[in-house]
Short mmCIF file of C-alpha atoms in Angstrom, two decimals:
data_model
loop_
_atom_site.label_atom_id
_atom_site.label_comp_id
_atom_site.label_asym_id
_atom_site.label_seq_id
_atom_site.Cartn_x
_atom_site.Cartn_y
_atom_site.Cartn_z
CA MET A 6 9.66 -2.08 34.46
CA ASN A 7 8.87 1.04 32.47
CA LYS A 8 5.73 0.61 30.39
CA GLY A 9 6.25 3.84 28.40
CA ARG A 10 9.68 2.69 27.27
CA ILE A 11 8.46 -0.60 25.84
CA GLU A 12 5.52 1.15 24.14
CA ALA A 13 7.79 3.78 22.53
CA PHE A 14 10.24 1.14 21.31
CA THR A 15 7.41 -0.97 19.91
CA ASP A 16 5.85 2.03 18.16
CA ALA A 17 9.20 2.81 16.54
CA ILE A 18 9.68 -0.76 15.28
CA VAL A 19 6.12 -0.88 13.91
CA ALA A 20 6.67 2.43 12.09
CA ILE A 21 9.95 1.22 10.62
CA ALA A 22 8.42 -2.08 9.45
CA ALA A 23 5.50 -0.28 7.78
CA THR A 24 7.91 2.17 6.14
CA ILE A 25 10.13 -0.61 4.82
CA MET A 26 7.09 -2.32 3.33
CA VAL A 27 5.95 0.77 1.45
CA LEU A 28 9.47 1.39 0.18
CA GLU A 29 9.39 -2.06 -1.39
CA LEU A 30 6.53 -0.96 -3.65
CA LYS A 31 8.04 -0.09 -7.00
CA PRO A 32 6.32 1.85 -9.78
CA PRO A 33 5.62 -0.08 -12.97
CA LYS A 34 8.30 0.08 -15.66
CA VAL A 35 5.71 1.27 -18.20
CA ASN A 36 3.35 4.15 -17.44
CA THR A 37 0.07 2.43 -18.24
CA VAL A 38 -2.89 1.31 -16.20
CA ALA A 39 -2.35 -2.25 -17.46
CA ALA A 40 1.24 -2.22 -16.16
CA LEU A 41 0.00 -0.94 -12.80
CA LEU A 42 -2.68 -3.62 -12.63
CA ASP A 43 -0.05 -6.28 -13.38
CA GLU A 44 1.43 -5.40 -9.99
CA TRP A 45 -1.71 -6.49 -8.11
CA PRO A 46 -0.02 -9.36 -6.19
CA VAL A 47 2.47 -6.91 -4.69
CA PHE A 48 -0.29 -4.47 -3.70
CA LEU A 49 -2.47 -7.26 -2.29
CA ALA A 50 0.39 -8.60 -0.17
CA TYR A 51 1.13 -5.05 1.04
CA LEU A 52 -2.54 -4.38 1.84
CA ILE A 53 -2.91 -7.58 3.85
CA SER A 54 0.35 -7.13 5.75
CA PHE A 55 -0.17 -3.43 6.47
CA SER A 56 -3.72 -4.09 7.68
CA LEU A 57 -2.56 -6.83 10.03
CA ILE A 58 0.30 -4.71 11.37
CA TYR A 59 -2.06 -1.80 11.98
CA ILE A 60 -4.69 -3.95 13.72
CA VAL A 61 -2.14 -5.63 15.96
CA TRP A 62 -0.42 -2.32 16.73
CA TYR A 63 -3.82 -1.05 17.90
CA GLU A 64 -4.36 -4.21 19.97
CA HIS A 65 -0.86 -3.81 21.46
CA HIS A 66 -1.73 -0.26 22.50
CA ASN A 67 -4.99 -1.41 24.13
CA LEU A 68 -3.23 -4.29 25.86
CA PHE A 69 -0.62 -2.03 27.41
CA GLN A 70 -3.25 0.56 28.39
CA ARG A 71 -4.96 -2.16 30.45
CA SER A 72 -1.73 -3.40 31.99
CA GLY A 73 -0.50 -2.37 35.36
CA VAL A 74 2.72 -4.33 35.63
CA ILE A 75 5.26 -5.05 32.90
CA SER A 76 7.37 -8.04 33.86
CA SER A 77 10.66 -9.25 32.43
CA SER A 78 8.68 -12.01 30.73
CA THR A 79 6.53 -9.41 28.98
CA TYR A 80 9.65 -7.56 27.80
CA PHE A 81 11.02 -10.83 26.42
CA LEU A 82 7.75 -11.82 24.70
CA ASN A 83 7.38 -8.32 23.25
CA GLY A 84 10.87 -8.76 21.77
CA VAL A 85 9.90 -12.12 20.25
CA TRP A 86 6.75 -10.55 18.82
CA LEU A 87 8.78 -7.65 17.37
CA PHE A 88 11.27 -10.10 15.86
CA PHE A 89 8.52 -11.74 13.82
CA LEU A 90 7.05 -8.32 13.00
CA THR A 91 10.37 -7.26 11.47
CA LEU A 92 10.24 -10.30 9.17
CA ILE A 93 6.90 -9.19 7.70
CA PRO A 94 8.36 -6.69 5.18
CA PHE A 95 10.65 -9.44 3.86
CA VAL A 96 7.95 -12.11 3.48
CA THR A 97 5.49 -9.54 2.11
CA ALA A 98 7.93 -8.52 -0.62
CA TRP A 99 8.66 -12.17 -1.38
CA ILE A 100 5.03 -13.29 -1.69
CA GLY A 101 4.21 -10.15 -3.66
CA GLU A 102 6.97 -10.84 -6.18
CA SER A 103 6.45 -14.62 -6.25
CA PRO A 104 2.73 -15.24 -5.75
CA ASN A 105 2.98 -18.71 -7.28
CA SER A 106 5.83 -19.90 -5.06
CA VAL A 107 4.95 -22.56 -2.52
CA VAL A 108 8.03 -21.70 -0.44
CA ALA A 109 7.16 -17.98 -0.38
CA ALA A 110 3.54 -18.71 0.56
CA VAL A 111 4.45 -21.15 3.32
CA THR A 112 7.11 -18.78 4.69
CA TYR A 113 4.68 -15.83 4.63
CA LEU A 114 1.99 -17.77 6.47
CA LEU A 115 4.45 -19.31 8.93
CA VAL A 116 5.84 -15.89 9.88
CA MET A 117 2.28 -14.56 10.28
CA LEU A 118 1.33 -17.54 12.46
CA LEU A 119 4.43 -17.24 14.66
CA TRP A 120 3.88 -13.47 14.92
CA THR A 121 0.28 -14.05 16.00
CA LEU A 122 1.23 -16.74 18.51
CA ALA A 123 3.95 -14.51 19.98
CA PHE A 124 1.37 -11.74 20.48
CA GLN A 125 -1.01 -14.17 22.16
CA LEU A 126 1.70 -15.35 24.54
CA MET A 127 2.55 -11.74 25.35
CA GLU A 128 -1.14 -10.90 25.85
CA ARG A 129 -1.48 -13.86 28.20
CA GLN A 130 1.59 -12.75 30.16
CA VAL A 131 0.37 -9.15 30.48
CA THR A 132 -3.04 -10.37 31.62
CA LEU A 133 -1.55 -12.68 34.23
CA ASP A 134 0.92 -10.00 35.40
CA SER A 135 -1.90 -7.50 35.85
CA ASP A 136 -4.01 -9.93 37.87
CA PRO A 137 -1.78 -12.34 39.82
CA HIS A 138 -4.85 -14.16 41.20
CA LYS A 139 -5.97 -15.07 37.71
CA ARG A 140 -4.78 -18.60 37.07
CA HIS A 141 -6.32 -19.12 33.66
CA TYR A 142 -6.18 -17.12 30.49
CA ARG A 143 -8.74 -17.62 27.78
CA LEU A 144 -7.78 -16.77 24.21
CA PRO A 145 -10.35 -14.48 22.55
CA ARG A 146 -12.41 -16.47 20.02
CA ALA A 147 -11.53 -14.15 17.12
CA ARG A 148 -7.81 -14.78 17.68
CA PHE A 149 -8.38 -18.53 17.88
CA ASN A 150 -10.32 -18.41 14.61
CA PHE A 151 -7.51 -16.39 12.97
CA ASP A 152 -4.98 -19.00 14.13
CA LEU A 153 -7.10 -21.72 12.54
CA PHE A 154 -7.33 -19.66 9.34
CA LEU A 155 -3.52 -19.34 9.22
CA LEU A 156 -3.03 -23.04 9.93
CA GLY A 157 -5.50 -23.91 7.18
CA GLY A 158 -3.67 -21.55 4.83
CA LEU A 159 -0.37 -23.24 5.68
CA VAL A 160 -1.78 -26.64 4.77
CA ILE A 161 -3.25 -25.31 1.52
CA ALA A 162 -0.03 -23.45 0.66
CA PHE A 163 1.88 -26.72 0.53
CA PHE A 164 -0.33 -27.76 -2.36
CA VAL A 165 -1.33 -24.45 -3.92
CA PRO A 166 0.51 -21.17 -3.24
CA PHE A 167 -1.57 -18.74 -1.17
CA LEU A 168 -2.04 -16.03 -3.79
CA GLN A 169 -2.45 -18.52 -6.62
CA LEU A 170 -5.99 -18.95 -5.35
CA TRP A 171 -6.67 -15.66 -7.17
CA PRO A 172 -6.85 -15.89 -10.98
CA LEU A 173 -3.62 -14.52 -12.41
CA ASP A 174 -5.43 -12.72 -15.22
CA PHE A 175 -7.99 -11.19 -12.89
CA PHE A 176 -7.56 -7.66 -14.26
CA HIS A 177 -7.03 -8.54 -17.93
#
């Protein structure tokens, strides 16, 4: 299958998701520094989500540079990964506007976890496709640690919303 085609499509979806996220940022209703600082949960959610999208886009590029064969399974898993990626602007806006909501926090972390797991499955598939003699795939330790971080965050979010861990009057 055509590797350039899947890379171009993925790049377009990543660009659209990042653009949608930035369009969700609204200027404060009052033109003061205090009003801008009151929007910190929205900016924090955007910063975290954009950073993760950028890092994983970079990893996707490196993964496909190393790949020789793109199988139908890889196309499918890339689609699953992109599906969860397209949910990130929605959950980012939600957690940014409702930082004290347990449902928003759990949904945000669940989408991030599923997005991460989808990437790991795709990475495994690309690795196995590129080396058919390789029978085992070992998840990089940093990705395993990130998965544990997200799972821990999910457990905590059921009791305390994710962004509520930050003092609400941090800038006041």
